[in-house]
Tab-separated table of N, CA, C and O in Angstrom:
chain	number	residue	atom	x	y	z
A	225	MET	N	98.897	46.792	114.752
A	225	MET	CA	99.970	47.265	115.806
A	225	MET	C	98.758	47.867	116.930
A	225	MET	O	97.767	48.284	116.449
A	226	THR	N	99.222	47.475	118.179
A	226	THR	CA	98.063	47.740	118.945
A	226	THR	C	98.289	49.170	119.554
A	226	THR	O	99.546	49.680	119.385
A	227	PRO	N	97.299	49.771	120.232
A	227	PRO	CA	97.411	51.162	120.808
A	227	PRO	C	98.919	51.439	121.473
A	227	PRO	O	99.313	52.340	121.391
A	228	GLU	N	99.156	50.646	122.126
A	228	GLU	CA	100.581	50.605	123.255
A	228	GLU	C	101.501	50.689	122.278
A	228	GLU	O	102.333	51.417	122.481
A	229	GLU	N	101.784	49.822	121.452
A	229	GLU	CA	102.814	49.889	120.453
A	229	GLU	C	102.659	51.460	119.511
A	229	GLU	O	104.029	51.353	119.025
A	230	LYS	N	101.611	51.828	119.070
A	230	LYS	CA	101.604	53.039	118.578
A	230	LYS	C	102.006	54.319	119.329
A	230	LYS	O	102.845	54.965	118.730
A	231	LYS	N	101.681	54.128	120.455
A	231	LYS	CA	101.958	55.104	121.581
A	231	LYS	C	103.462	55.462	121.742
A	231	LYS	O	104.252	56.281	121.472
A	232	THR	N	104.020	53.994	121.948
A	232	THR	CA	105.499	53.675	122.180
A	232	THR	C	106.200	54.292	120.914
A	232	THR	O	106.978	55.477	121.066
A	233	LEU	N	105.761	54.240	119.659
A	233	LEU	CA	106.097	54.348	118.263
A	233	LEU	C	106.329	55.991	118.395
A	233	LEU	O	107.085	56.432	117.790
A	234	THR	N	105.374	56.573	118.464
A	234	THR	CA	105.029	58.098	118.445
A	234	THR	C	105.987	58.569	119.472
A	234	THR	O	106.840	59.602	119.087
A	235	GLU	N	106.092	58.143	120.820
A	235	GLU	CA	106.973	58.993	121.356
A	235	GLU	C	108.360	58.937	121.057
A	235	GLU	O	109.287	59.301	121.275
A	236	MET	N	108.644	57.392	120.565
A	236	MET	CA	110.249	57.096	120.160
A	236	MET	C	110.427	58.127	118.588
A	236	MET	O	111.617	59.011	118.775
A	237	CYS	N	109.633	58.640	118.230
A	237	CYS	CA	109.596	59.210	116.884
A	237	CYS	C	109.805	60.872	117.656
A	237	CYS	O	110.735	61.658	116.840
A	238	GLU	N	108.940	60.972	118.485
A	238	GLU	CA	109.272	62.594	119.135
A	238	GLU	C	110.634	62.518	119.568
A	238	GLU	O	111.624	63.810	119.435
A	239	ARG	N	111.208	61.606	120.466
A	239	ARG	CA	112.576	61.768	120.953
A	239	ARG	C	113.450	61.741	119.900
A	239	ARG	O	114.890	62.367	120.099
A	240	ILE	N	113.673	61.121	118.824
A	240	ILE	CA	114.412	61.321	117.701
A	240	ILE	C	114.549	62.652	116.995
A	240	ILE	O	115.631	62.936	116.704
A	241	GLN	N	113.250	63.268	116.729
A	241	GLN	CA	113.397	64.354	116.207
A	241	GLN	C	114.184	65.411	117.112
A	241	GLN	O	114.351	66.141	116.567
A	242	GLU	N	114.039	65.436	118.344
A	242	GLU	CA	114.544	66.306	119.207
A	242	GLU	C	116.095	66.007	119.728
A	242	GLU	O	116.675	66.775	120.145
A	243	GLU	N	116.362	64.759	119.431
A	243	GLU	CA	117.748	64.510	119.819
A	243	GLU	C	118.877	65.207	119.183
A	243	GLU	O	119.075	65.306	117.910
A	244	GLN	N	119.675	65.847	119.983
A	244	GLN	CA	120.964	66.378	119.339
A	244	GLN	C	122.359	65.601	119.334
A	244	GLN	O	123.279	65.928	118.573
A	245	GLU	N	122.729	64.612	120.125
A	245	GLU	CA	123.721	63.741	120.189
A	245	GLU	C	123.714	62.673	119.230
A	245	GLU	O	122.674	61.771	119.381
A	246	PRO	N	124.397	62.292	118.576
A	246	PRO	CA	124.543	61.587	117.391
A	246	PRO	C	124.496	60.252	117.752
A	246	PRO	O	123.861	59.325	117.261
A	247	ILE	N	125.051	59.846	119.111
A	247	ILE	CA	125.076	58.456	119.177
A	247	ILE	C	123.797	58.147	119.851
A	247	ILE	O	123.451	56.811	119.742
A	248	GLU	N	123.054	59.023	120.774
A	248	GLU	CA	121.652	58.865	121.388
A	248	GLU	C	120.800	58.600	120.151
A	248	GLU	O	120.038	57.801	120.250
A	249	PHE	N	121.086	59.386	119.359
A	249	PHE	CA	120.205	59.490	118.260
A	249	PHE	C	120.086	58.084	117.089
A	249	PHE	O	118.883	57.605	117.254
A	250	GLN	N	121.365	57.595	117.338
A	250	GLN	CA	121.316	56.245	116.372
A	250	GLN	C	120.840	55.049	117.160
A	250	GLN	O	120.135	54.358	116.662
A	251	ARG	N	121.075	55.166	118.628
A	251	ARG	CA	120.555	54.257	119.582
A	251	ARG	C	119.021	54.223	119.746
A	251	ARG	O	118.485	53.033	119.454
A	252	LEU	N	118.120	55.522	119.479
A	252	LEU	CA	116.991	55.298	119.487
A	252	LEU	C	116.363	55.110	118.130
A	252	LEU	O	115.512	54.250	118.243
A	253	VAL	N	117.013	55.112	116.974
A	253	VAL	CA	116.683	54.706	115.640
A	253	VAL	C	116.898	53.388	115.894
A	253	VAL	O	115.814	52.428	115.283
A	254	VAL	N	117.942	52.515	116.312
A	254	VAL	CA	117.948	51.002	116.239
A	254	VAL	C	116.713	50.367	117.267
A	254	VAL	O	116.151	49.639	116.805
A	255	GLU	N	116.648	51.279	118.156
A	255	GLU	CA	115.270	50.857	119.095
A	255	GLU	C	114.335	50.866	118.493
A	255	GLU	O	113.285	49.885	118.648
A	256	MET	N	113.934	51.888	117.652
A	256	MET	CA	112.689	52.064	116.772
A	256	MET	C	112.184	50.633	115.811
A	256	MET	O	111.705	50.285	115.531
A	257	LEU	N	113.703	50.765	115.139
A	257	LEU	CA	113.692	49.780	114.148
A	257	LEU	C	113.441	48.346	114.648
A	257	LEU	O	112.567	47.138	114.008
A	258	ASP	N	113.983	47.944	115.621
A	258	ASP	CA	113.899	46.560	116.631
A	258	ASP	C	112.007	46.636	116.698
A	258	ASP	O	111.486	45.467	116.497
A	259	LEU	N	111.332	47.637	117.587
A	259	LEU	CA	110.167	47.394	117.443
A	259	LEU	C	109.239	47.429	116.149
A	259	LEU	O	108.332	46.525	116.472
A	260	LEU	N	109.735	48.124	115.348
A	260	LEU	CA	108.987	48.091	114.051
A	260	LEU	C	108.987	46.531	113.536
A	260	LEU	O	108.248	45.817	112.924
A	261	GLU	N	110.468	45.604	113.928
A	261	GLU	CA	110.496	44.409	113.204
A	261	GLU	C	109.636	43.620	113.969
A	261	GLU	O	109.345	42.401	113.554
A	262	GLN	N	109.540	43.626	115.559
A	262	GLN	CA	108.892	42.965	116.020
A	262	GLN	C	107.208	42.959	115.795
A	262	GLN	O	106.226	41.837	115.875
A	263	VAL	N	106.675	44.073	115.414
A	263	VAL	CA	105.150	44.416	114.905
A	263	VAL	C	105.064	43.566	113.576
A	263	VAL	O	103.993	43.045	113.216
A	264	ALA	N	106.196	43.865	112.695
A	264	ALA	CA	105.888	43.355	111.289
A	264	ALA	C	105.565	41.819	111.303
A	264	ALA	O	104.451	41.568	110.419
A	265	PRO	N	106.419	41.146	112.015
A	265	PRO	CA	105.723	39.707	111.740
A	265	PRO	C	104.085	39.394	112.271
A	265	PRO	O	103.410	38.545	111.650
A	266	LYS	N	103.763	40.183	113.127
A	266	LYS	CA	102.377	40.202	113.802
A	266	LYS	C	101.299	40.703	112.672
A	266	LYS	O	100.837	39.720	112.410
A	267	ARG	N	101.760	41.778	111.851
A	267	ARG	CA	100.751	42.112	110.858
A	267	ARG	C	100.883	41.071	109.819
A	267	ARG	O	99.699	40.754	109.192
A	268	LYS	N	101.707	40.412	109.697
A	268	LYS	CA	101.743	39.753	108.174
A	268	LYS	C	100.709	38.448	108.464
A	268	LYS	O	100.229	37.755	107.834
A	269	ALA	N	100.885	38.096	109.896
A	269	ALA	CA	100.511	36.710	110.235
A	269	ALA	C	98.832	37.092	110.089
A	269	ALA	O	98.019	36.472	109.924
A	270	VAL	N	98.450	38.148	110.926
A	270	VAL	CA	97.180	39.009	110.867
A	270	VAL	C	96.785	38.745	109.200
A	270	VAL	O	95.488	38.511	108.954
A	271	SER	N	97.251	39.654	108.440
A	271	SER	CA	96.724	39.534	107.087
A	271	SER	C	96.903	38.209	106.266
A	271	SER	O	95.738	38.175	105.761
A	272	ARG	N	97.159	37.249	106.781
A	272	ARG	CA	97.508	35.874	105.997
A	272	ARG	C	96.090	35.101	106.582
A	272	ARG	O	95.513	34.236	105.836
A	273	ALA	N	95.848	35.476	108.089
A	273	ALA	CA	94.609	34.721	108.467
A	273	ALA	C	93.381	35.384	107.732
A	273	ALA	O	92.230	34.889	108.038
A	274	ASN	N	93.300	36.534	107.351
A	274	ASN	CA	92.079	37.185	106.784
A	274	ASN	C	92.131	36.648	105.243
A	274	ASN	O	91.535	36.345	104.752
C-alpha cells in the first residue's frame, strides 16, 4: 500500500467513525471497500514476485 493510499484509508476511517447519517455512512464504507479491493490485487502481485 502506498503512503497516499494509507492516508486516504485513514481519512476514510475517520469520516466513517464520525458519520451520523446512515446513507452517507454506507456510501463511505462501500467507497472504502472499493479502495481496499484495488489495493489487495497489487499486494498479492508483489507477494508472488518475492
